[in-house]
Every structure is written in structure tokens, then in C-alpha cells.
PDB file of C-alpha atoms in Angstrom:
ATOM      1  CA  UNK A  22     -31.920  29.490  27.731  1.00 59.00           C
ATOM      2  CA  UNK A  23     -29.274  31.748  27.750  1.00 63.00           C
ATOM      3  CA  UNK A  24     -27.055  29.754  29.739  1.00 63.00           C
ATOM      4  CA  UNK A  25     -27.965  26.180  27.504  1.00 61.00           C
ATOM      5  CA  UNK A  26     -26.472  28.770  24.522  1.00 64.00           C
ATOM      6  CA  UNK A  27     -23.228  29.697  26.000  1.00 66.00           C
ATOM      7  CA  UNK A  28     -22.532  25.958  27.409  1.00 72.00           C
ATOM      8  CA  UNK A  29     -23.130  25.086  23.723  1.00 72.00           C
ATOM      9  CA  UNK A  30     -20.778  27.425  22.595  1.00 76.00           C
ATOM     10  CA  UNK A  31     -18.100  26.209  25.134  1.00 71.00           C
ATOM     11  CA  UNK A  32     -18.120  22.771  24.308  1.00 78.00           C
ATOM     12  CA  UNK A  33     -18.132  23.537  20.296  1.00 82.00           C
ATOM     13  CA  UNK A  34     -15.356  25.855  21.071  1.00 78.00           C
ATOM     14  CA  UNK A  35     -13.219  22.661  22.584  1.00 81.00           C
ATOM     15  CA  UNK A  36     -14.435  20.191  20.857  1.00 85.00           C
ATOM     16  CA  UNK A  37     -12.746  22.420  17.533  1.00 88.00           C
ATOM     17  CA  UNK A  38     -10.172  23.352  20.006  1.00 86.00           C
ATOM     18  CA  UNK A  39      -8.927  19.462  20.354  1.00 89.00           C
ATOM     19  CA  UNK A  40      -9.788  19.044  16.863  1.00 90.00           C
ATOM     20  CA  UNK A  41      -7.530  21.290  15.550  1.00 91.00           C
ATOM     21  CA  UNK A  42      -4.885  20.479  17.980  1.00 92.00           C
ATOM     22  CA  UNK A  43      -5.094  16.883  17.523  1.00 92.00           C
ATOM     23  CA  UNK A  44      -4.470  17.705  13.792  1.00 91.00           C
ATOM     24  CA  UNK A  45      -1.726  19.806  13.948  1.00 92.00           C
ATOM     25  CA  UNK A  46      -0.151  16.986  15.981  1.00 92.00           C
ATOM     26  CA  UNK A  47      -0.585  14.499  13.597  1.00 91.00           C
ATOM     27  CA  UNK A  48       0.671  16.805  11.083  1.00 89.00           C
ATOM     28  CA  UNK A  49       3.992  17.219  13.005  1.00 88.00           C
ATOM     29  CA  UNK A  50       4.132  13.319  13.570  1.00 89.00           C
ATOM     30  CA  UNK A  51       4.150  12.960   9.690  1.00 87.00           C
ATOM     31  CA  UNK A  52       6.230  16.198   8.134  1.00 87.00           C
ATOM     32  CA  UNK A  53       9.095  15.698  10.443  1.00 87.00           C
ATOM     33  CA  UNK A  54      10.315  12.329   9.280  1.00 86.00           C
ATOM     34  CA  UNK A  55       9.720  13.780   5.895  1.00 86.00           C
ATOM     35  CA  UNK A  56      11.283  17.072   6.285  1.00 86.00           C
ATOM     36  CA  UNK A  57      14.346  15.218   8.060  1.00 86.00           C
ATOM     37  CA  UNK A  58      14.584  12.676   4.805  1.00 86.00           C
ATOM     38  CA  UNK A  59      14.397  15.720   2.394  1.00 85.00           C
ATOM     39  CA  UNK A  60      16.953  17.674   3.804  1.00 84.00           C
ATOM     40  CA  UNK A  61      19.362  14.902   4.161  1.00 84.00           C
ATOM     41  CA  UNK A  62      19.012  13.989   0.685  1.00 85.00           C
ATOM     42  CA  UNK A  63      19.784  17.300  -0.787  1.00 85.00           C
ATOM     43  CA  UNK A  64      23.186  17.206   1.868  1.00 82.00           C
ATOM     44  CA  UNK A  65      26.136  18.656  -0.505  1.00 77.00           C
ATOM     45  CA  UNK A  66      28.162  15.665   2.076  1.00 71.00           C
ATOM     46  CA  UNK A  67      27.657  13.032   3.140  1.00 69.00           C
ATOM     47  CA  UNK A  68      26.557  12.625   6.956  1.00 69.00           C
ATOM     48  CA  UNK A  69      26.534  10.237   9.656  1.00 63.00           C
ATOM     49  CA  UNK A  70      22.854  10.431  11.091  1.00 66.00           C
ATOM     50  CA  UNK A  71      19.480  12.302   9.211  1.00 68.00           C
ATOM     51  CA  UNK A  72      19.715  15.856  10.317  1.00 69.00           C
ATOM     52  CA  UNK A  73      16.941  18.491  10.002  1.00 69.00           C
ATOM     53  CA  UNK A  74      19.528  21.353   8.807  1.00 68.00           C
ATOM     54  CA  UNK A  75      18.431  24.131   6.095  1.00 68.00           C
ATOM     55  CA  UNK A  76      21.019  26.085   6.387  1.00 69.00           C
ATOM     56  CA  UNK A  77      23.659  23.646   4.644  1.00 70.00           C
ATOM     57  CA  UNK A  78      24.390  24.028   0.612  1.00 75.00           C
ATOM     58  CA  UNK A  79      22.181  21.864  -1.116  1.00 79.00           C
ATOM     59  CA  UNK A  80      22.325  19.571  -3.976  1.00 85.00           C
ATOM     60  CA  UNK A  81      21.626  17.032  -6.497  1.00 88.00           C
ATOM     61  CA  UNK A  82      24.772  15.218  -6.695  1.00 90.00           C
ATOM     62  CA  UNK A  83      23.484  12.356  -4.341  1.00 89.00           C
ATOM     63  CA  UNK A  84      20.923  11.692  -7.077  1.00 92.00           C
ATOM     64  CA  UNK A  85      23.624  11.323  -9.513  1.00 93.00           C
ATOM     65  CA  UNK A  86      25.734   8.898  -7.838  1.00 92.00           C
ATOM     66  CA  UNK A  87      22.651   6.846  -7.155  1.00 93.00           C
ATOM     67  CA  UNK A  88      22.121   6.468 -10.950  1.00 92.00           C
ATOM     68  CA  UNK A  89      26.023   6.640 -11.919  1.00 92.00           C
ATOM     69  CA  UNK A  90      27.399   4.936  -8.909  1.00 91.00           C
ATOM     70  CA  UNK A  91      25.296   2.461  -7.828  1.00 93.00           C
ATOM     71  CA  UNK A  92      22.567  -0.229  -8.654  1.00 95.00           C
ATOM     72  CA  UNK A  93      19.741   2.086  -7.697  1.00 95.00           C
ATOM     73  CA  UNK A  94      18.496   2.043 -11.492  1.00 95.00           C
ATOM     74  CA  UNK A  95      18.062  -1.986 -11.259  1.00 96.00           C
ATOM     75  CA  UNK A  96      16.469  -1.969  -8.283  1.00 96.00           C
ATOM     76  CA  UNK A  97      13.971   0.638  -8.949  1.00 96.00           C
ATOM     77  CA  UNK A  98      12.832  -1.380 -12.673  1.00 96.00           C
ATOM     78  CA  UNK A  99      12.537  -4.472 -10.232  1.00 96.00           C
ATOM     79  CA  UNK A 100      10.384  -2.930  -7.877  1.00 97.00           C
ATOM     80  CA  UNK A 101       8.262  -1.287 -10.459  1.00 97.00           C
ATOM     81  CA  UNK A 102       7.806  -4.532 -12.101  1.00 96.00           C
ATOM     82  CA  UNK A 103       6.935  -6.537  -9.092  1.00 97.00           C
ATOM     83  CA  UNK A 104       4.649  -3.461  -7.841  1.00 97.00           C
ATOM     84  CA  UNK A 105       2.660  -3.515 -11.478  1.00 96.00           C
ATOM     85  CA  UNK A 106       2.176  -7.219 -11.785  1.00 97.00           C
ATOM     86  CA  UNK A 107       1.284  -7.575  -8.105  1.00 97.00           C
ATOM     87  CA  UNK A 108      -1.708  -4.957  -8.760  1.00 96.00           C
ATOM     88  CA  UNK A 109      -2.755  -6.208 -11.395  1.00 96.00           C
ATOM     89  CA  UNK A 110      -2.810  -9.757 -10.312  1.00 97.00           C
ATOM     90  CA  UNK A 111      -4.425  -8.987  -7.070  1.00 96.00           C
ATOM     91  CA  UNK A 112      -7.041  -6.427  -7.838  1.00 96.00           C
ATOM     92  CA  UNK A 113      -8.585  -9.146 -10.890  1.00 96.00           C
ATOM     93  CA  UNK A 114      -8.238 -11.770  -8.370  1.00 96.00           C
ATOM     94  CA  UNK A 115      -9.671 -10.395  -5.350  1.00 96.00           C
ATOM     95  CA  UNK A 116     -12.526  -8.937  -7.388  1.00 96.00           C
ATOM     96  CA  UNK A 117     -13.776 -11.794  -8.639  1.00 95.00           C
ATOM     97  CA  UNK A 118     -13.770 -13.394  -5.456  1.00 94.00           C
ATOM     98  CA  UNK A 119     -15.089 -10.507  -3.451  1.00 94.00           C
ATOM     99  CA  UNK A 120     -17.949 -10.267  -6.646  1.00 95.00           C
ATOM    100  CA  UNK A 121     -18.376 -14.430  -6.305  1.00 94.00           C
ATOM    101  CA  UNK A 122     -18.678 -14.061  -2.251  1.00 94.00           C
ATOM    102  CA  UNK A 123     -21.140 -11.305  -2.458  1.00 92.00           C
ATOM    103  CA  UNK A 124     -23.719 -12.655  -5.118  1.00 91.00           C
ATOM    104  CA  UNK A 125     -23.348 -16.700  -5.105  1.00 91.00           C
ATOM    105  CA  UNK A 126     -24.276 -18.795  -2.275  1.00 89.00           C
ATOM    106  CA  UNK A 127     -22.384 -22.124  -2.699  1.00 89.00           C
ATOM    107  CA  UNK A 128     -21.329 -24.749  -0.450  1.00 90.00           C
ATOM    108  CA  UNK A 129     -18.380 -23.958   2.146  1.00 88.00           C
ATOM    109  CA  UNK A 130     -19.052 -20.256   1.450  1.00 89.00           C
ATOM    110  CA  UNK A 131     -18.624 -19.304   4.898  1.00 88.00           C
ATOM    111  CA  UNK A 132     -16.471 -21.745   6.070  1.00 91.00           C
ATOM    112  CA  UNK A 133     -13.645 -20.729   3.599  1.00 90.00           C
ATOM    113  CA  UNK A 134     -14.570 -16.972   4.461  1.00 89.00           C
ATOM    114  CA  UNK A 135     -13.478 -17.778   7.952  1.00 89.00           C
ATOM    115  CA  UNK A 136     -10.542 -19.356   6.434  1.00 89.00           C
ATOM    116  CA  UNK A 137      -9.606 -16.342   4.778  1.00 86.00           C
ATOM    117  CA  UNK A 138      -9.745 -14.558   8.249  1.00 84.00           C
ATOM    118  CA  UNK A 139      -7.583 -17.301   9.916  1.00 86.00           C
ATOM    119  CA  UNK A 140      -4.600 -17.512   7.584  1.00 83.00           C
ATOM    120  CA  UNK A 141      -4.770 -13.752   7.780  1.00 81.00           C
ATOM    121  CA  UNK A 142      -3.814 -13.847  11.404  1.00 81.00           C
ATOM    122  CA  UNK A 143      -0.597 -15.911  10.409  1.00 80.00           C
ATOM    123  CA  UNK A 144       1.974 -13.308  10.354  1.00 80.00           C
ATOM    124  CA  UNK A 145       4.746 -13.644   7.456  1.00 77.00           C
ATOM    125  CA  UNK A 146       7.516 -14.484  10.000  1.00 78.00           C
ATOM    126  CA  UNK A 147       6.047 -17.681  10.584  1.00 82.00           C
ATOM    127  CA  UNK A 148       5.741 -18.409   6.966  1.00 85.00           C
ATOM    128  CA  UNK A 149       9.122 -17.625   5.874  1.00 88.00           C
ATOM    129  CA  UNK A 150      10.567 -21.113   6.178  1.00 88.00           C
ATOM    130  CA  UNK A 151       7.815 -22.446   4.101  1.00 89.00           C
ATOM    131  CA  UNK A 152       8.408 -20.066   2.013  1.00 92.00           C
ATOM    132  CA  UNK A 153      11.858 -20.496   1.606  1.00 91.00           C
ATOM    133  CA  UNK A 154      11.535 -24.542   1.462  1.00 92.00           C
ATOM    134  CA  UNK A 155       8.567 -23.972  -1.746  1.00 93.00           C
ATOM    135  CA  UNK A 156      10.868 -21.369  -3.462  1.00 93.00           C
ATOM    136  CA  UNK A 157      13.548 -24.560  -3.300  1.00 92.00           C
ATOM    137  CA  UNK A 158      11.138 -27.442  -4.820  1.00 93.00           C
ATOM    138  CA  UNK A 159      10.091 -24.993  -7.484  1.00 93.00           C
ATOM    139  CA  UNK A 160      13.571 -23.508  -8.147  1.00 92.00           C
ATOM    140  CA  UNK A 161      12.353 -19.830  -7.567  1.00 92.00           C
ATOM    141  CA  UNK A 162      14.891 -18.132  -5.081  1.00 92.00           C
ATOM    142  CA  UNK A 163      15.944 -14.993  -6.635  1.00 93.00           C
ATOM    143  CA  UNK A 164      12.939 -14.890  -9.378  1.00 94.00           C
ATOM    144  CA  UNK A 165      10.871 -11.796  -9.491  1.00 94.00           C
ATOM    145  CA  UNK A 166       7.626 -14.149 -10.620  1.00 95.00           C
ATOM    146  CA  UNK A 167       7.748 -16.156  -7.210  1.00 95.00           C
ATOM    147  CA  UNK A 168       8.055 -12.652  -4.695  1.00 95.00           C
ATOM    148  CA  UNK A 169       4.991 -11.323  -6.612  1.00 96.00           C
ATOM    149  CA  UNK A 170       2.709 -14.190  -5.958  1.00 95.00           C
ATOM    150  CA  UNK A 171       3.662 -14.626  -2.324  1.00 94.00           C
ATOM    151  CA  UNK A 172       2.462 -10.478  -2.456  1.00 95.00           C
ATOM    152  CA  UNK A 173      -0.767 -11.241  -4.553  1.00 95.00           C
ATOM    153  CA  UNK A 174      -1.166 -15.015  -1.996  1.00 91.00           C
ATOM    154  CA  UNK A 175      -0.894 -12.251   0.832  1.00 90.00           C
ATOM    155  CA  UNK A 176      -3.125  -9.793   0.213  1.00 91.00           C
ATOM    156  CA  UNK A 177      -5.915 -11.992  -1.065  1.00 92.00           C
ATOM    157  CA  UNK A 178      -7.766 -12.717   2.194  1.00 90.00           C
ATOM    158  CA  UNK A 179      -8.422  -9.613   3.936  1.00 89.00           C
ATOM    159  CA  UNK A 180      -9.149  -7.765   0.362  1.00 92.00           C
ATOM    160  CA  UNK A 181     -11.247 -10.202  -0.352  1.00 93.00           C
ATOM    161  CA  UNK A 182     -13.265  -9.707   2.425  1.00 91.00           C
ATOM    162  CA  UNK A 183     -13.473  -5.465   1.920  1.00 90.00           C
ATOM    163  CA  UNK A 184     -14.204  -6.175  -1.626  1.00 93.00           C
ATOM    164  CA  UNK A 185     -17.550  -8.740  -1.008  1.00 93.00           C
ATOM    165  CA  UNK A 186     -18.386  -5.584   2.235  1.00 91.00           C
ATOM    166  CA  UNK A 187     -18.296  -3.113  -0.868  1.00 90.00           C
ATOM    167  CA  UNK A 188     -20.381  -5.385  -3.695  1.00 93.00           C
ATOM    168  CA  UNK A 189     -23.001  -5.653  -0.653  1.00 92.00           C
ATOM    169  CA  UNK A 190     -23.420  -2.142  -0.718  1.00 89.00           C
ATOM    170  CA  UNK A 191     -24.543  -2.534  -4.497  1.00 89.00           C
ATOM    171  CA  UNK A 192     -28.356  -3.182  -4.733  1.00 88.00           C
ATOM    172  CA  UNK A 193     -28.965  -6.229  -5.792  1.00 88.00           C
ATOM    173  CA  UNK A 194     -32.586  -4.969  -7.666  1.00 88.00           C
ATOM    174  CA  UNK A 195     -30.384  -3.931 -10.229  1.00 87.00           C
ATOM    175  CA  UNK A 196     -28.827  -7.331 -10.604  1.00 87.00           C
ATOM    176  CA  UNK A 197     -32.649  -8.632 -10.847  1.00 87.00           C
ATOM    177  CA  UNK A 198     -33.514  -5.446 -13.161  1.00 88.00           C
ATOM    178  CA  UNK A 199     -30.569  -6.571 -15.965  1.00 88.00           C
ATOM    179  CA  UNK A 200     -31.459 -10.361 -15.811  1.00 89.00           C
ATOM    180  CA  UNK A 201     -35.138  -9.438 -16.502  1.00 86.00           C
ATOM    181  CA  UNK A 202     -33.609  -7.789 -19.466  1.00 84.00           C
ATOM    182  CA  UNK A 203     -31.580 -10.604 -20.810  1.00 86.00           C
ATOM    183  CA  UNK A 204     -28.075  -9.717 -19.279  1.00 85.00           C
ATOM    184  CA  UNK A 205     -25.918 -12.509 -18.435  1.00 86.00           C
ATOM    185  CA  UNK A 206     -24.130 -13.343 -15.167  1.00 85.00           C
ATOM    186  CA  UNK A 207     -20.633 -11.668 -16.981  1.00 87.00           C
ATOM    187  CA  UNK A 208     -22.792  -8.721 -18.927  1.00 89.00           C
ATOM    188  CA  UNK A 209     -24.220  -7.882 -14.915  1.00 90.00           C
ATOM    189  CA  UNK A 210     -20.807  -8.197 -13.709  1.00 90.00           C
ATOM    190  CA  UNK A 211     -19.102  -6.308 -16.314  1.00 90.00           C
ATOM    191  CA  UNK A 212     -21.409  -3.693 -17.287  1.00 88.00           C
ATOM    192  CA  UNK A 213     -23.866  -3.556 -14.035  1.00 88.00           C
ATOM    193  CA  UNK A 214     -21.821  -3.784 -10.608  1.00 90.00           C
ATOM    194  CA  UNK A 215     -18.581  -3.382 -11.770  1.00 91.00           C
ATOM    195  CA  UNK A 216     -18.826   0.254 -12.837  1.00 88.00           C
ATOM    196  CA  UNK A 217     -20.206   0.802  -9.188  1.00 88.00           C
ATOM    197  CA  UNK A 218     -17.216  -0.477  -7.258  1.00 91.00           C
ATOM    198  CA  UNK A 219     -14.292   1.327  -9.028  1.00 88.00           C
ATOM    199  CA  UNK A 220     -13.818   3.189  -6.028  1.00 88.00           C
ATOM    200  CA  UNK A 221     -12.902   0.199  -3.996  1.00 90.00           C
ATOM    201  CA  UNK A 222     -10.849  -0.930  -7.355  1.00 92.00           C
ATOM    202  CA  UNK A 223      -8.984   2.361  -6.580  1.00 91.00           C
ATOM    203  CA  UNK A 224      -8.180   1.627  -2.987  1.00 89.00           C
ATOM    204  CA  UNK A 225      -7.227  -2.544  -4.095  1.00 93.00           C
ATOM    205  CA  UNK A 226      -5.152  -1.015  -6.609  1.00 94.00           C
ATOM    206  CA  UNK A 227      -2.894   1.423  -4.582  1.00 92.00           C
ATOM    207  CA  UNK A 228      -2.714  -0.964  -1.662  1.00 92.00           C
ATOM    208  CA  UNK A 229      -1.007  -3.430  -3.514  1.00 95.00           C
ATOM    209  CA  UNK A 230       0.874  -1.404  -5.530  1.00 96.00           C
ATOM    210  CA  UNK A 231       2.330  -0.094  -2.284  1.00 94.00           C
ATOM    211  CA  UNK A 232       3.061  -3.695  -1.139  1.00 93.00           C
ATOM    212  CA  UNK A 233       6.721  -4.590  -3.172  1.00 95.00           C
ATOM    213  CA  UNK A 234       7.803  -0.950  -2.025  1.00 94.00           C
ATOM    214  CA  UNK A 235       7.803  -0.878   1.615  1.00 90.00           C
ATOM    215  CA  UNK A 236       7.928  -4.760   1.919  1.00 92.00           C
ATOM    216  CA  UNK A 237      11.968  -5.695   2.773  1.00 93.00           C
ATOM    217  CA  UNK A 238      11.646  -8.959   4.886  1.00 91.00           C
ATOM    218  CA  UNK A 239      10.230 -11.214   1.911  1.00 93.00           C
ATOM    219  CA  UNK A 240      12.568  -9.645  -0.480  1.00 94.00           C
ATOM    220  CA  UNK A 241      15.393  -9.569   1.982  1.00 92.00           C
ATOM    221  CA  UNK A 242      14.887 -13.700   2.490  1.00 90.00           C
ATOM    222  CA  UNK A 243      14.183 -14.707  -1.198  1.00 93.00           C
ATOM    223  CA  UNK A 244      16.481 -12.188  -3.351  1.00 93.00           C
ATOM    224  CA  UNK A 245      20.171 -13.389  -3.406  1.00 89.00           C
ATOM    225  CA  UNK A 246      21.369 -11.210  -6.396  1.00 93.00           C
ATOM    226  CA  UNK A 247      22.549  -7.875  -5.910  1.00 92.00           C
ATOM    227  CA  UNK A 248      21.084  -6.774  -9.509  1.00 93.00           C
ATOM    228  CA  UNK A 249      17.987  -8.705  -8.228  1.00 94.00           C
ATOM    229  CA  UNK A 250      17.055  -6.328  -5.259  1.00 95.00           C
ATOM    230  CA  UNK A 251      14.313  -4.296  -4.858  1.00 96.00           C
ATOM    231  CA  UNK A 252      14.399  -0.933  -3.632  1.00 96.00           C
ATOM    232  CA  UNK A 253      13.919  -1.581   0.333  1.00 94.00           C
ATOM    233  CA  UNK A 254      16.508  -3.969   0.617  1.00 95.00           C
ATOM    234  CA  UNK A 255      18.733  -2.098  -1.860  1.00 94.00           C
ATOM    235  CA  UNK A 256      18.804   0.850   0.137  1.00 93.00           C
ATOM    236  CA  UNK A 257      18.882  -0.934   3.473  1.00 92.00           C
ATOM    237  CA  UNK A 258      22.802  -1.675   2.417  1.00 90.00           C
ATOM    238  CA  UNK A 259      23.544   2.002   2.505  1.00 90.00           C
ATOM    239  CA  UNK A 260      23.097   1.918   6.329  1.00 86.00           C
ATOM    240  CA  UNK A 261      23.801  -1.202   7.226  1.00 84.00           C
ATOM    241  CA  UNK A 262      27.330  -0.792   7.702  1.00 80.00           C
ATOM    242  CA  UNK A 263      28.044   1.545  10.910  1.00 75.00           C
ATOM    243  CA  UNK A 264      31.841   1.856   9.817  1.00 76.00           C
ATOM    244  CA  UNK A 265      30.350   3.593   6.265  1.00 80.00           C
ATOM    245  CA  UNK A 266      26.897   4.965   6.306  1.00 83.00           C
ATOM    246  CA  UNK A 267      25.304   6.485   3.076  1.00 86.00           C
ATOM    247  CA  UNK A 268      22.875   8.537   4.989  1.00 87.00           C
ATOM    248  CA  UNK A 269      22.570  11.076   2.052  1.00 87.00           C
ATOM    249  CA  UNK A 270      22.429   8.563  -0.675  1.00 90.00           C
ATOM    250  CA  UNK A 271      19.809   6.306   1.308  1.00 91.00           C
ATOM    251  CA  UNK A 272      17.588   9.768   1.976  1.00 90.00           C
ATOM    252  CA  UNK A 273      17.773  10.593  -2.092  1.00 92.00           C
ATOM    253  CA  UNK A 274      16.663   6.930  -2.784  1.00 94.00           C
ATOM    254  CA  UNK A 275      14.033   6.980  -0.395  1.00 93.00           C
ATOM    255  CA  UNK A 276      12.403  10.032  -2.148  1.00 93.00           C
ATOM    256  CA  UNK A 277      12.493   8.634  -5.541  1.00 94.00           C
ATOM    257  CA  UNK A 278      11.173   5.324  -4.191  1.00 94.00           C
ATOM    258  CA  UNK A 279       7.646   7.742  -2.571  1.00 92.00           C
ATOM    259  CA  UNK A 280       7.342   9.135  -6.157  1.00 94.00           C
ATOM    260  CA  UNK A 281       5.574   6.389  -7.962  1.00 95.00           C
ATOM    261  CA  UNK A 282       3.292   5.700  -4.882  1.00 93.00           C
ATOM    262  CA  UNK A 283       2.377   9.504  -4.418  1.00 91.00           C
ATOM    263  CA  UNK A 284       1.572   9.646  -7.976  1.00 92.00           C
ATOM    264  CA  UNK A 285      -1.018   6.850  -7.836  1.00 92.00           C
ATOM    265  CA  UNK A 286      -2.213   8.277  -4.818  1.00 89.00           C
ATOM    266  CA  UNK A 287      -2.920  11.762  -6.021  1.00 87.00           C
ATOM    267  CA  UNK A 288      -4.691  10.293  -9.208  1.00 86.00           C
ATOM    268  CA  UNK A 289      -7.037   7.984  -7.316  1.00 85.00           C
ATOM    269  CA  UNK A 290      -7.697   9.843  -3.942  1.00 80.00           C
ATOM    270  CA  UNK A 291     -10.935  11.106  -4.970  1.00 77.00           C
ATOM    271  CA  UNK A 292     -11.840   7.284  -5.336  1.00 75.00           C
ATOM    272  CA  UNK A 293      -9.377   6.091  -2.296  1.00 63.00           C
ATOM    273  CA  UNK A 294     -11.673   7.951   0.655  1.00 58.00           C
ATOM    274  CA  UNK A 295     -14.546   6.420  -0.674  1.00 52.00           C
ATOM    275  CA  UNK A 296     -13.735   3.033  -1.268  1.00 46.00           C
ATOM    276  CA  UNK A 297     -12.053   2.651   2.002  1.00 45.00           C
ATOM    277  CA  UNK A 298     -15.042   4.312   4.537  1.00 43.00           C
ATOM    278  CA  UNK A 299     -17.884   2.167   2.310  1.00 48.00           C
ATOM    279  CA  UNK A 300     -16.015  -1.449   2.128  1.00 43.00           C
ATOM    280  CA  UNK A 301     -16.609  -2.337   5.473  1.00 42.00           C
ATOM    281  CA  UNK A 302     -20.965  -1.044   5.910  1.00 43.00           C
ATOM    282  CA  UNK A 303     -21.888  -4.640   5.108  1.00 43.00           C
ATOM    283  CA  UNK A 304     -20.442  -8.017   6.046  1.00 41.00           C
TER     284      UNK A 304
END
């Protein structure tokens, strides 16, 4: 007995042992870049590669120039812009079909759900010269309303698929309950299920808002005008020249660019954990 006891103690002692080192790796892995990026950005000069250095006089002047010197404000609105009208596009769009896929059984239902899973295997490289030949016939290079569909287009067949996992979870006795009632298929919709799934909402929501941010190859290939940009391919110029690197000004940018992002983040991560571990129970 006495031995079962301390060979239970060992292995909890390792298993929190790993734990805790496997954490504090992680956490290494992801506050070094950052820690790199903030002290480059608050550089009083401008330098040739990031550098982790602390010791150097800091300030705000690289913020400045970003906002006096360059197009930085432009392609910040653009990017915002995109960002909001991609999540609101998607999240309405995928929700209805993840709502429509969960409760409806229609014809081709599961044929066009594994349709959804093939085009989502097409990565966007192969898809850039259609893209580029559809932006043509419809006269939409360099158009902000073109980008944000090809983003919505994009994200719509995985999402839809985590958003029909997370209406599964719903019961669908309470569907049954509000009908014997008098409710209407919108009234259950509106008032019934969709209450339930607003953590899932929270997760759709964030994910595409974080889309038009961190995406530059789409931008890069469909956004000619400088004013145009958005903020990854604006800031992608500040490095791109090895003769004259902006390493300062592209750290400062970079931090602004996390702000709206973290700020979503923090005000749905009590929804975000949630929505993403319960999407997938049910297929």
C-alpha cells in the first residue's frame, strides 16, 4: 500500500513537473518575439535587425513618424474597415448556414458538406490567378469590397462546419418545446438557439476579424494603390528594401496593428474557450 502511495506521488510529481515545464516553454516561444518587437519599437534609432536591448533610451518618436511621415494612418482605416465588414459578413453568413445544416435535412445536404471540406483543402496560392482573372471581369483590383468577400468566400467552409458541430450540441427538445408553443422557425432561431451559441458567435467573430490583419498575400496580389494598402503589406515595405530597413518603424506599426485584435480578444475570451473546445463534440 505504502509503496502504490509513493509511486502515485512520483508520477503526479512529473507529470506537474513536465506540465509546468512544457508551459514555461511555450511561454518563452511566445514572449520573445514579442519582447524583441517591443523593444525595437521604442528604439530612440533606427536599427538594422530586431534586437532584444533594454538598456537603450527609449521612445515614442517612431510612433510619430508613422502617423506624420508615412501612410500608416490609411492603411490602418483600410484594414479596420475590411476587418469589420469581413466579421460581420461572415459570422451572419456562416450562422445561418451552420443553423440550416444542423436543423434541416434537404437534398444534397451532405454532399455539399463534403464540398465545403474539399474546396477547403484548396490552398489560396492556387486560387490567386482566378482570383486575379475575376477581380479583372468585374473591374475590382484595388477595391476594398472585392478583398473582403474573397475573406468572407474563405472562411465560409470550415466555419460552417464548427458552427452546425456547435448548434448540435443544442437540444433539439427545446426546438420541439417552442413549436408546441406556437414559435416560428425564425422566433426558435432568434429567440431559442441563438442565445445558446453566442459563444461560438464569439470565436466566428474574432477569427475573422483577425483574417484582413495578418493576411498579406491576397492583399499583396489585389491592392495596387499605395493609399489602398492594408496594414501587412504596408509595413512589409519598411523591410523590404535591404539597402534601407525601417526596423523601428515596422516594430511600432506592428504593435498598433495587435491592438484592435487584443482588444476583441480580451472582451470575448470568456466566450472564445468555450466556443472553440464545444464546436467540434458533434458532427
Amino acid at each position: 500500500m505504502k509503496a502504490l502511495m509513493k509511486n502515485q506521488k512520483f508520477t503526479r510529481f512529473w507529470n506537474r513537473f513536465f506540465t509546468y515545464a512544457f508551459l514555461i516553454l511555450l511561454s518563452v516561444i511566445i514572449l520573445y518575439p514579442l519582447l524583441i518587437t517591443a523593444s525595437s519599437a521604442f528604439r530612440e534609432s533606427n536599427i538594422v535587425s530586431f534586437q532584444l536591448d533594454f538598456h537603450s533610451h527609449w521612445t515614442l518618436d517612431n510612433f510619430r513618424q508613422l502617423f506624420t511621415q508615412t501612410l500608416y494612418p490609411e492603411w490602418y482605416k483600410n484594414t479596420l474597415i475590411i476587418a469589420v465588414a469581413t466579421m460581420v459578413l461572415q459570422v451572419v453568413i456562416v450562422t445561418l448556414a451552420g443553423y440550416t445544416y444542423s436543423r434541416y435535412r434537404f437534398k444534397g445536404r451532405k454532399y455539399s458538406l463534403v464540398f465545403f471540406l474539399i474546396i477547403q483543402m484548396v490552398p489560396t496560392m492556387a486560387a490567386l490567378t482566378a482570383f486575379y482573372v475575376l477581380a479583372n471581369i468585374l473591374d475590382a483590383l484595388d477595391t476594398y469590397w472585392f478583398l473582403t468577400l474573397l475573406y468572407v468566400g474563405g472562411g465560409i467552409p470550415m466555419n460552417t462546419w464548427l458552427m452546425k458541430g456547435y448548434f448540435d450540441t443544442v437540444p433539439r427538445d427545446l426546438d420541439e418545446s417552442a413549436r408546441i408553443d406556437g414559435a416560428g422557425h425564425l422566433r426558435i432561431f432568434w429567440q431559442i438557439v441563438l442565445p445558446l451559441v453566442k459563444p461560438m458567435l464569439a470565436v466566428q467573430a474574432l477569427w475573422a476579424f483577425m483574417g484582413p490583419f495578418g493576411d498579406y498575400l491576397l492583399a499583396k496580389f489585389l491592392l495596387r494603390t499605395p493609399e489602398h494598402l492594408t496594414v501587412a503589406v504596408g509595413l512589409q515595405q519598411f523591410i523590404s528594401n535591404p539597402t534601407e530597413q525601417k526596423v523601428t518603424l515596422f516594430a511600432a506599426g506592428a504593435i498598433l496593428a495587435a491592438l484592435p485584435i487584443c482588444i476583441l480578444f480580451f472582451f470575448l475570451q470568456k466566450n472564445f474557450v468555450s466556443g472553440l473546445t464545444s464546436g467540434g463534440t458533434k458532427g
